[in-house]
């Protein structure tokens, strides 16, 4: 961290600042110029409140050199993290396809879709039991019963299940869930993240629709700092000025994250676009950009879906994507296993 201090500032205030920094266990390298003094702060500055320093009247500017996240940072963990979910690996040269409906609607619906997506190449089953809906009058999901139905679908097909949690108070119901999803709306629900950090479940952490990559990695850090390092990031589109699509898929986030973190990254082209016909090209683009997996909404009858029908594809459309991805994975040096 570099702090530029005005030379005309009060010497006592400068002493207060330097003592405060030293008391945090950090060293300071001084460089006095004609109009300002540069303090190079050496050590782990992740706990330093940069805004507090910036607000001091003797301070001209503050620049962070080191990222505020540590456990998620590739600098401290150069190798890709590989997360194993029931024998299916995320990260490194492994690739996974998660597919299923937005919401679990009935036993026949989830089991029929589970079998169809497995047949079409999916390795994990998704399905929302607790649904974060904009309207309180919209279908809220089958809740605990939905999780029971997902477990039945898992027993029938052998596919691990991925489902969203909305409150730490529900954690008991997620005992047998393989991957716990944190939705975009809860990416900065820090109390929830801390509770998930105390579990040993893989967490699929979706990007908030108005969050920067750094904020997203800080949310991963919340989970990891409590002891759970099994975090899979999920880019699901961000809100921009463009109204044609539900969100804008931030494809550049994938190679950027590959530099910044060792955690695996999956892409959700369904919520990113909101339009089923855009799901195939965006899926292929995500693979090309280096994603470690996809999570796609698939429904056996999209027009009748209780949630997100417009962005849901059919099992046969999913099968077509899956075949093309099989070809592309060879080009990017990944494999689905
Ligand atoms: C979902 O996966 O169904 C969902 C609600 O996603 P997001 O949190 O990305 O909107
Ligand atoms: Mn959905």
mmCIF file of C-alpha atoms and ligand atoms in Angstrom:
data_model
loop_
_atom_site.group_PDB
_atom_site.id
_atom_site.type_symbol
_atom_site.label_atom_id
_atom_site.label_comp_id
_atom_site.label_asym_id
_atom_site.label_seq_id
_atom_site.Cartn_x
_atom_site.Cartn_y
_atom_site.Cartn_z
ATOM 1 C CA UNK A 1 0.000 0.000 0.000
ATOM 2 C CA UNK A 2 1.337 3.431 -0.908
ATOM 3 C CA UNK A 3 0.245 6.486 1.098
ATOM 4 C CA UNK A 4 1.148 9.941 -0.191
ATOM 5 C CA UNK A 5 1.260 12.441 2.687
ATOM 6 C CA UNK A 6 1.314 16.247 2.210
ATOM 7 C CA UNK A 7 4.543 17.792 3.547
ATOM 8 C CA UNK A 8 2.751 20.861 4.859
ATOM 9 C CA UNK A 9 0.649 18.596 7.101
ATOM 10 C CA UNK A 10 0.833 18.512 10.873
ATOM 11 C CA UNK A 11 3.851 16.445 12.041
ATOM 12 C CA UNK A 12 1.869 15.121 15.019
ATOM 13 C CA UNK A 13 -0.870 13.811 12.724
ATOM 14 C CA UNK A 14 1.765 12.059 10.624
ATOM 15 C CA UNK A 15 3.203 10.437 13.785
ATOM 16 C CA UNK A 16 -0.294 9.290 14.778
ATOM 17 C CA UNK A 17 -0.770 7.707 11.355
ATOM 18 C CA UNK A 18 2.608 5.945 11.310
ATOM 19 C CA UNK A 19 2.181 4.678 14.888
ATOM 20 C CA UNK A 20 -1.254 3.340 14.031
ATOM 21 C CA UNK A 21 0.159 1.495 10.984
ATOM 22 C CA UNK A 22 3.080 0.067 12.998
ATOM 23 C CA UNK A 23 0.692 -1.097 15.709
ATOM 24 C CA UNK A 24 -1.034 -3.184 13.038
ATOM 25 C CA UNK A 25 2.247 -5.092 12.704
ATOM 26 C CA UNK A 26 3.271 -3.404 9.440
ATOM 27 C CA UNK A 27 6.549 -1.758 8.430
ATOM 28 C CA UNK A 28 6.902 1.596 6.702
ATOM 29 C CA UNK A 29 9.383 2.656 4.046
ATOM 30 C CA UNK A 30 9.728 6.485 3.921
ATOM 31 C CA UNK A 31 10.586 8.534 0.860
ATOM 32 C CA UNK A 32 10.552 12.306 1.386
ATOM 33 C CA UNK A 33 10.084 14.511 -1.674
ATOM 34 C CA UNK A 34 9.794 18.291 -2.087
ATOM 35 C CA UNK A 35 6.032 18.566 -1.638
ATOM 36 C CA UNK A 36 5.029 15.185 -0.306
ATOM 37 C CA UNK A 37 6.273 12.134 1.566
ATOM 38 C CA UNK A 38 5.555 8.644 0.293
ATOM 39 C CA UNK A 39 4.929 5.921 2.839
ATOM 40 C CA UNK A 40 5.365 2.417 1.459
ATOM 41 C CA UNK A 41 3.437 0.137 3.825
ATOM 42 C CA UNK A 42 5.008 -3.314 3.924
ATOM 43 C CA UNK A 43 3.286 -6.477 5.158
ATOM 44 C CA UNK A 44 -0.196 -7.935 5.022
ATOM 45 C CA UNK A 45 -2.410 -4.885 4.467
ATOM 46 C CA UNK A 46 -5.634 -6.865 3.994
ATOM 47 C CA UNK A 47 -6.913 -5.680 7.403
ATOM 48 C CA UNK A 48 -6.149 -1.973 6.795
ATOM 49 C CA UNK A 49 -9.174 0.299 6.284
ATOM 50 C CA UNK A 50 -8.114 2.211 3.172
ATOM 51 C CA UNK A 51 -11.096 4.612 3.334
ATOM 52 C CA UNK A 52 -10.162 5.627 6.865
ATOM 53 C CA UNK A 53 -6.626 6.582 5.751
ATOM 54 C CA UNK A 54 -7.986 8.374 2.683
ATOM 55 C CA UNK A 55 -10.235 10.514 4.898
ATOM 56 C CA UNK A 56 -7.288 12.007 6.875
ATOM 57 C CA UNK A 57 -6.548 15.635 5.951
ATOM 58 C CA UNK A 58 -2.764 15.051 5.818
ATOM 59 C CA UNK A 59 -3.232 12.299 3.207
ATOM 60 C CA UNK A 60 -3.155 13.111 -0.481
ATOM 61 C CA UNK A 61 -3.832 9.644 -1.897
ATOM 62 C CA UNK A 62 -3.733 5.949 -1.031
ATOM 63 C CA UNK A 63 -3.150 3.103 -3.501
ATOM 64 C CA UNK A 64 -3.543 -0.551 -2.706
ATOM 65 C CA UNK A 65 -0.838 -2.710 -4.281
ATOM 66 C CA UNK A 66 -1.951 -5.973 -2.747
ATOM 67 C CA UNK A 67 -5.497 -7.339 -3.176
ATOM 68 C CA UNK A 68 -7.615 -7.405 -0.003
ATOM 69 C CA UNK A 69 -8.348 -11.149 -0.409
ATOM 70 C CA UNK A 70 -5.789 -13.769 0.561
ATOM 71 C CA UNK A 71 -7.235 -17.267 0.599
ATOM 72 C CA UNK A 72 -8.895 -16.786 -2.790
ATOM 73 C CA UNK A 73 -5.789 -15.113 -4.232
ATOM 74 C CA UNK A 74 -3.762 -16.989 -6.846
ATOM 75 C CA UNK A 75 -0.593 -15.261 -5.623
ATOM 76 C CA UNK A 76 -0.723 -17.320 -2.422
ATOM 77 C CA UNK A 77 -2.018 -20.497 -4.127
ATOM 78 C CA UNK A 78 -0.655 -20.698 -7.682
ATOM 79 C CA UNK A 79 -2.204 -24.077 -8.561
ATOM 80 C CA UNK A 80 -5.837 -24.397 -9.615
ATOM 81 C CA UNK A 81 -8.103 -25.637 -6.849
ATOM 82 C CA UNK A 82 -9.917 -28.813 -7.864
ATOM 83 C CA UNK A 83 -13.220 -29.502 -6.136
ATOM 84 C CA UNK A 84 -14.580 -33.028 -6.224
ATOM 85 C CA UNK A 85 -18.353 -33.448 -6.062
ATOM 86 C CA UNK A 86 -19.234 -37.138 -5.922
ATOM 87 C CA UNK A 87 -16.411 -38.012 -8.310
ATOM 88 C CA UNK A 88 -17.070 -35.055 -10.663
ATOM 89 C CA UNK A 89 -14.249 -32.535 -10.533
ATOM 90 C CA UNK A 90 -14.371 -28.763 -11.034
ATOM 91 C CA UNK A 91 -11.165 -26.874 -11.862
ATOM 92 C CA UNK A 92 -7.826 -27.661 -13.499
ATOM 93 C CA UNK A 93 -8.524 -29.470 -16.749
ATOM 94 C CA UNK A 94 -11.909 -30.781 -15.557
ATOM 95 C CA UNK A 95 -15.250 -29.522 -16.842
ATOM 96 C CA UNK A 96 -18.804 -30.180 -15.591
ATOM 97 C CA UNK A 97 -22.293 -29.593 -16.939
ATOM 98 C CA UNK A 98 -24.936 -28.802 -14.323
ATOM 99 C CA UNK A 99 -28.469 -28.898 -15.717
ATOM 100 C CA UNK A 100 -32.054 -28.971 -14.511
ATOM 101 C CA UNK A 101 -35.097 -26.808 -13.989
ATOM 102 C CA UNK A 102 -35.140 -23.398 -12.371
ATOM 103 C CA UNK A 103 -37.487 -24.847 -9.734
ATOM 104 C CA UNK A 104 -38.492 -28.261 -8.542
ATOM 105 C CA UNK A 105 -42.228 -28.438 -9.319
ATOM 106 C CA UNK A 106 -43.251 -32.066 -8.678
ATOM 107 C CA UNK A 107 -41.753 -35.551 -8.322
ATOM 108 C CA UNK A 108 -42.535 -36.533 -11.913
ATOM 109 C CA UNK A 109 -41.151 -33.233 -13.264
ATOM 110 C CA UNK A 110 -37.789 -33.407 -11.468
ATOM 111 C CA UNK A 111 -37.253 -37.123 -12.078
ATOM 112 C CA UNK A 112 -38.172 -36.877 -15.754
ATOM 113 C CA UNK A 113 -35.837 -33.907 -16.266
ATOM 114 C CA UNK A 114 -33.047 -35.507 -14.218
ATOM 115 C CA UNK A 115 -33.095 -38.628 -16.387
ATOM 116 C CA UNK A 116 -33.273 -36.589 -19.595
ATOM 117 C CA UNK A 117 -30.361 -34.272 -18.749
ATOM 118 C CA UNK A 118 -28.221 -37.161 -17.586
ATOM 119 C CA UNK A 119 -28.886 -38.942 -20.872
ATOM 120 C CA UNK A 120 -27.968 -35.706 -22.678
ATOM 121 C CA UNK A 121 -24.599 -35.337 -20.924
ATOM 122 C CA UNK A 122 -25.216 -33.491 -17.633
ATOM 123 C CA UNK A 123 -23.057 -34.569 -14.707
ATOM 124 C CA UNK A 124 -24.884 -32.719 -11.886
ATOM 125 C CA UNK A 125 -28.566 -31.873 -11.381
ATOM 126 C CA UNK A 126 -29.753 -28.370 -10.470
ATOM 127 C CA UNK A 127 -33.192 -27.429 -9.143
ATOM 128 C CA UNK A 128 -34.414 -24.607 -6.942
ATOM 129 C CA UNK A 129 -36.341 -25.550 -3.807
ATOM 130 C CA UNK A 130 -36.136 -22.118 -2.145
ATOM 131 C CA UNK A 131 -36.740 -19.485 -4.820
ATOM 132 C CA UNK A 132 -35.742 -15.822 -4.492
ATOM 133 C CA UNK A 133 -38.564 -14.181 -6.478
ATOM 134 C CA UNK A 134 -38.949 -10.466 -7.070
ATOM 135 C CA UNK A 135 -42.668 -10.704 -6.275
ATOM 136 C CA UNK A 136 -43.934 -12.225 -3.031
ATOM 137 C CA UNK A 137 -46.966 -13.436 -5.042
ATOM 138 C CA UNK A 138 -44.840 -15.504 -7.459
ATOM 139 C CA UNK A 139 -44.151 -19.229 -6.865
ATOM 140 C CA UNK A 140 -41.736 -19.398 -3.927
ATOM 141 C CA UNK A 141 -40.535 -22.971 -4.493
ATOM 142 C CA UNK A 142 -41.420 -26.258 -2.781
ATOM 143 C CA UNK A 143 -38.907 -25.523 0.009
ATOM 144 C CA UNK A 144 -38.020 -28.571 2.173
ATOM 145 C CA UNK A 145 -40.244 -30.830 0.076
ATOM 146 C CA UNK A 146 -38.355 -29.686 -3.029
ATOM 147 C CA UNK A 147 -35.066 -30.820 -1.446
ATOM 148 C CA UNK A 148 -36.615 -34.230 -0.673
ATOM 149 C CA UNK A 149 -37.628 -34.548 -4.341
ATOM 150 C CA UNK A 150 -34.130 -33.599 -5.505
ATOM 151 C CA UNK A 151 -32.756 -36.344 -3.254
ATOM 152 C CA UNK A 152 -35.174 -38.803 -4.883
ATOM 153 C CA UNK A 153 -33.944 -37.708 -8.309
ATOM 154 C CA UNK A 154 -30.366 -38.202 -7.070
ATOM 155 C CA UNK A 155 -31.244 -41.716 -5.858
ATOM 156 C CA UNK A 156 -32.788 -42.526 -9.262
ATOM 157 C CA UNK A 157 -29.975 -41.150 -11.423
ATOM 158 C CA UNK A 158 -26.873 -41.048 -9.212
ATOM 159 C CA UNK A 159 -26.386 -37.362 -10.106
ATOM 160 C CA UNK A 160 -25.152 -35.040 -7.298
ATOM 161 C CA UNK A 161 -27.546 -32.147 -6.662
ATOM 162 C CA UNK A 162 -27.084 -28.373 -6.574
ATOM 163 C CA UNK A 163 -29.706 -26.180 -4.889
ATOM 164 C CA UNK A 164 -29.939 -22.656 -3.511
ATOM 165 C CA UNK A 165 -29.985 -21.695 0.162
ATOM 166 C CA UNK A 166 -31.593 -18.412 1.212
ATOM 167 C CA UNK A 167 -31.201 -18.533 4.981
ATOM 168 C CA UNK A 168 -28.709 -20.098 7.375
ATOM 169 C CA UNK A 169 -31.726 -21.168 9.433
ATOM 170 C CA UNK A 170 -32.436 -23.762 6.702
ATOM 171 C CA UNK A 171 -28.975 -25.381 6.825
ATOM 172 C CA UNK A 172 -30.256 -28.594 8.438
ATOM 173 C CA UNK A 173 -32.407 -29.257 5.380
ATOM 174 C CA UNK A 174 -29.258 -29.099 3.192
ATOM 175 C CA UNK A 175 -27.514 -31.955 5.041
ATOM 176 C CA UNK A 176 -27.592 -34.312 2.024
ATOM 177 C CA UNK A 177 -27.276 -31.657 -0.676
ATOM 178 C CA UNK A 178 -23.999 -32.002 -2.620
ATOM 179 C CA UNK A 179 -23.432 -28.364 -3.659
ATOM 180 C CA UNK A 180 -25.077 -25.413 -1.898
ATOM 181 C CA UNK A 181 -25.794 -22.500 -4.216
ATOM 182 C CA UNK A 182 -25.656 -18.906 -2.993
ATOM 183 C CA UNK A 183 -27.778 -16.848 -5.367
ATOM 184 C CA UNK A 184 -26.927 -13.465 -6.850
ATOM 185 C CA UNK A 185 -29.189 -11.702 -4.356
ATOM 186 C CA UNK A 186 -27.337 -13.207 -1.404
ATOM 187 C CA UNK A 187 -23.752 -12.792 -2.621
ATOM 188 C CA UNK A 188 -23.178 -10.184 0.082
ATOM 189 C CA UNK A 189 -25.291 -11.779 2.813
ATOM 190 C CA UNK A 190 -22.202 -11.968 4.990
ATOM 191 C CA UNK A 191 -23.828 -13.781 7.921
ATOM 192 C CA UNK A 192 -25.004 -16.511 5.535
ATOM 193 C CA UNK A 193 -21.532 -16.718 3.947
ATOM 194 C CA UNK A 194 -19.909 -17.084 7.372
ATOM 195 C CA UNK A 195 -22.275 -19.932 8.308
ATOM 196 C CA UNK A 196 -21.543 -21.700 5.006
ATOM 197 C CA UNK A 197 -17.851 -21.247 5.750
ATOM 198 C CA UNK A 198 -18.308 -23.458 8.822
ATOM 199 C CA UNK A 199 -19.659 -26.354 6.705
ATOM 200 C CA UNK A 200 -17.633 -28.676 4.498
ATOM 201 C CA UNK A 201 -19.999 -28.486 1.516
ATOM 202 C CA UNK A 202 -18.883 -27.159 -1.866
ATOM 203 C CA UNK A 203 -20.482 -23.725 -2.344
ATOM 204 C CA UNK A 204 -21.538 -22.397 -5.761
ATOM 205 C CA UNK A 205 -21.180 -18.649 -5.239
ATOM 206 C CA UNK A 206 -23.055 -16.648 -7.855
ATOM 207 C CA UNK A 207 -21.954 -13.134 -8.713
ATOM 208 C CA UNK A 208 -24.313 -10.399 -7.529
ATOM 209 C CA UNK A 209 -25.804 -8.550 -10.470
ATOM 210 C CA UNK A 210 -24.289 -5.250 -9.373
ATOM 211 C CA UNK A 211 -21.009 -6.515 -7.955
ATOM 212 C CA UNK A 212 -17.421 -6.093 -9.068
ATOM 213 C CA UNK A 213 -15.041 -9.001 -9.430
ATOM 214 C CA UNK A 214 -13.187 -7.844 -6.309
ATOM 215 C CA UNK A 215 -16.396 -7.737 -4.237
ATOM 216 C CA UNK A 216 -17.232 -11.225 -5.494
ATOM 217 C CA UNK A 217 -13.802 -12.532 -4.455
ATOM 218 C CA UNK A 218 -14.218 -10.876 -1.050
ATOM 219 C CA UNK A 219 -17.461 -12.862 -0.650
ATOM 220 C CA UNK A 220 -15.537 -16.048 -1.513
ATOM 221 C CA UNK A 221 -13.001 -14.932 1.097
ATOM 222 C CA UNK A 222 -15.797 -14.730 3.733
ATOM 223 C CA UNK A 223 -16.571 -18.425 3.174
ATOM 224 C CA UNK A 224 -12.921 -19.466 2.971
ATOM 225 C CA UNK A 225 -11.823 -17.476 6.015
ATOM 226 C CA UNK A 226 -14.188 -19.594 8.151
ATOM 227 C CA UNK A 227 -12.439 -22.777 6.987
ATOM 228 C CA UNK A 228 -14.412 -23.926 3.936
ATOM 229 C CA UNK A 229 -12.151 -23.539 0.897
ATOM 230 C CA UNK A 230 -14.502 -25.381 -1.487
ATOM 231 C CA UNK A 231 -15.866 -22.395 -3.380
ATOM 232 C CA UNK A 232 -16.932 -22.534 -7.034
ATOM 233 C CA UNK A 233 -17.574 -19.106 -8.578
ATOM 234 C CA UNK A 234 -20.508 -18.633 -10.964
ATOM 235 C CA UNK A 235 -20.742 -15.773 -13.467
ATOM 236 C CA UNK A 236 -24.448 -15.276 -14.186
ATOM 237 C CA UNK A 237 -24.552 -11.887 -15.879
ATOM 238 C CA UNK A 238 -24.536 -8.398 -14.464
ATOM 239 C CA UNK A 239 -26.983 -5.528 -14.820
ATOM 240 C CA UNK A 240 -25.966 -3.010 -17.469
ATOM 241 C CA UNK A 241 -27.716 -0.323 -19.564
ATOM 242 C CA UNK A 242 -28.528 -2.960 -22.229
ATOM 243 C CA UNK A 243 -32.227 -3.949 -22.074
ATOM 244 C CA UNK A 244 -32.227 -6.631 -24.831
ATOM 245 C CA UNK A 245 -31.053 -9.370 -22.499
ATOM 246 C CA UNK A 246 -32.064 -10.000 -18.868
ATOM 247 C CA UNK A 247 -28.440 -9.346 -17.832
ATOM 248 C CA UNK A 248 -25.136 -8.960 -19.673
ATOM 249 C CA UNK A 249 -22.884 -12.001 -19.546
ATOM 250 C CA UNK A 250 -19.481 -10.746 -18.425
ATOM 251 C CA UNK A 251 -17.340 -13.155 -20.418
ATOM 252 C CA UNK A 252 -14.182 -11.191 -19.667
ATOM 253 C CA UNK A 253 -14.655 -12.045 -15.989
ATOM 254 C CA UNK A 254 -13.571 -15.614 -16.781
ATOM 255 C CA UNK A 255 -9.990 -14.963 -17.983
ATOM 256 C CA UNK A 256 -9.676 -12.130 -15.437
ATOM 257 C CA UNK A 257 -10.640 -14.492 -12.610
ATOM 258 C CA UNK A 258 -8.243 -17.130 -13.920
ATOM 259 C CA UNK A 259 -5.447 -14.615 -13.246
ATOM 260 C CA UNK A 260 -6.711 -13.444 -9.875
ATOM 261 C CA UNK A 261 -7.897 -16.662 -8.258
ATOM 262 C CA UNK A 262 -7.284 -20.405 -8.172
ATOM 263 C CA UNK A 263 -10.984 -21.182 -7.636
ATOM 264 C CA UNK A 264 -13.034 -22.899 -10.377
ATOM 265 C CA UNK A 265 -15.480 -20.781 -12.399
ATOM 266 C CA UNK A 266 -18.737 -21.896 -13.956
ATOM 267 C CA UNK A 267 -21.006 -19.862 -16.204
ATOM 268 C CA UNK A 268 -24.801 -19.595 -16.143
ATOM 269 C CA UNK A 269 -25.912 -18.532 -19.640
ATOM 270 C CA UNK A 270 -29.611 -18.932 -18.699
ATOM 271 C CA UNK A 271 -29.849 -16.143 -16.097
ATOM 272 C CA UNK A 272 -27.274 -14.102 -18.017
ATOM 273 C CA UNK A 273 -29.453 -13.869 -21.132
ATOM 274 C CA UNK A 274 -33.002 -14.652 -19.984
ATOM 275 C CA UNK A 275 -33.681 -15.961 -23.521
ATOM 276 C CA UNK A 276 -33.496 -19.668 -24.362
ATOM 277 C CA UNK A 277 -32.208 -19.215 -27.940
ATOM 278 C CA UNK A 278 -29.165 -17.316 -26.630
ATOM 279 C CA UNK A 279 -28.160 -20.158 -24.315
ATOM 280 C CA UNK A 280 -26.336 -22.297 -26.963
ATOM 281 C CA UNK A 281 -24.008 -19.558 -28.314
ATOM 282 C CA UNK A 282 -23.258 -18.194 -24.825
ATOM 283 C CA UNK A 283 -22.465 -21.695 -23.550
ATOM 284 C CA UNK A 284 -19.902 -22.209 -26.290
ATOM 285 C CA UNK A 285 -18.438 -18.740 -25.713
ATOM 286 C CA UNK A 286 -18.010 -19.534 -22.012
ATOM 287 C CA UNK A 287 -16.084 -22.708 -22.825
ATOM 288 C CA UNK A 288 -13.890 -20.737 -25.227
ATOM 289 C CA UNK A 289 -13.188 -18.143 -22.535
ATOM 290 C CA UNK A 290 -11.940 -20.841 -20.146
ATOM 291 C CA UNK A 291 -14.918 -21.707 -17.906
ATOM 292 C CA UNK A 292 -14.665 -24.860 -15.784
ATOM 293 C CA UNK A 293 -18.332 -25.698 -16.199
ATOM 294 C CA UNK A 294 -21.811 -24.540 -17.105
ATOM 295 C CA UNK A 295 -25.071 -24.404 -15.183
ATOM 296 C CA UNK A 296 -28.043 -24.411 -17.549
ATOM 297 C CA UNK A 297 -31.791 -24.299 -16.938
ATOM 298 C CA UNK A 298 -33.510 -27.208 -18.694
ATOM 299 C CA UNK A 299 -37.261 -27.919 -18.538
ATOM 300 C CA UNK A 300 -39.324 -30.675 -20.134
ATOM 301 C CA UNK A 301 -42.065 -28.145 -20.942
ATOM 302 C CA UNK A 302 -40.591 -24.605 -20.851
ATOM 303 C CA UNK A 303 -43.836 -22.698 -21.649
ATOM 304 C CA UNK A 304 -45.445 -24.320 -18.583
ATOM 305 C CA UNK A 305 -42.470 -23.800 -16.210
ATOM 306 C CA UNK A 306 -43.424 -22.175 -12.885
ATOM 307 C CA UNK A 307 -40.258 -20.074 -13.005
ATOM 308 C CA UNK A 308 -37.900 -18.847 -15.759
ATOM 309 C CA UNK A 309 -39.586 -20.670 -18.669
ATOM 310 C CA UNK A 310 -38.404 -18.072 -21.211
ATOM 311 C CA UNK A 311 -34.758 -18.910 -20.579
ATOM 312 C CA UNK A 312 -35.206 -22.665 -20.181
ATOM 313 C CA UNK A 313 -34.157 -25.005 -22.963
ATOM 314 C CA UNK A 314 -35.498 -28.497 -23.645
ATOM 315 C CA UNK A 315 -33.497 -31.680 -23.010
ATOM 316 C CA UNK A 316 -32.959 -32.129 -26.760
ATOM 317 C CA UNK A 317 -31.590 -28.574 -27.086
ATOM 318 C CA UNK A 318 -29.357 -29.332 -24.114
ATOM 319 C CA UNK A 319 -28.146 -32.489 -25.813
ATOM 320 C CA UNK A 320 -27.162 -30.481 -28.919
ATOM 321 C CA UNK A 321 -25.136 -28.018 -26.782
ATOM 322 C CA UNK A 322 -23.517 -30.865 -24.914
ATOM 323 C CA UNK A 323 -22.302 -32.508 -28.137
ATOM 324 C CA UNK A 324 -20.736 -29.275 -29.398
ATOM 325 C CA UNK A 325 -19.082 -28.725 -26.033
ATOM 326 C CA UNK A 326 -17.625 -32.222 -26.215
ATOM 327 C CA UNK A 327 -15.816 -31.112 -29.375
ATOM 328 C CA UNK A 328 -14.745 -27.745 -27.940
ATOM 329 C CA UNK A 329 -13.305 -29.204 -24.745
ATOM 330 C CA UNK A 330 -10.582 -30.892 -26.802
ATOM 331 C CA UNK A 331 -9.547 -27.480 -28.137
ATOM 332 C CA UNK A 332 -9.312 -25.882 -24.696
ATOM 333 C CA UNK A 333 -7.586 -28.882 -23.120
ATOM 334 C CA UNK A 334 -10.350 -29.868 -20.714
ATOM 335 C CA UNK A 335 -12.365 -33.009 -20.157
ATOM 336 C CA UNK A 336 -15.714 -33.911 -18.675
ATOM 337 C CA UNK A 337 -15.501 -36.723 -16.133
HETATM 338 C C1 LIG B 1 -31.309 -19.592 -10.043
HETATM 339 O O1 LIG B 1 -30.249 -20.208 -10.222
HETATM 340 O O2 LIG B 1 -32.425 -20.070 -10.294
HETATM 341 C C2 LIG B 1 -31.225 -18.174 -9.611
HETATM 342 C C3 LIG B 1 -32.221 -17.604 -8.938
HETATM 343 O O3 LIG B 1 -30.091 -17.583 -9.990
HETATM 344 P P1 LIG B 1 -29.501 -16.105 -9.670
HETATM 345 O O4 LIG B 1 -29.273 -16.068 -8.206
HETATM 346 O O5 LIG B 1 -28.246 -16.094 -10.494
HETATM 347 O O6 LIG B 1 -30.524 -15.107 -10.142
HETATM 348 MN MN1 LIG B 2 -33.934 -19.454 -12.534
#
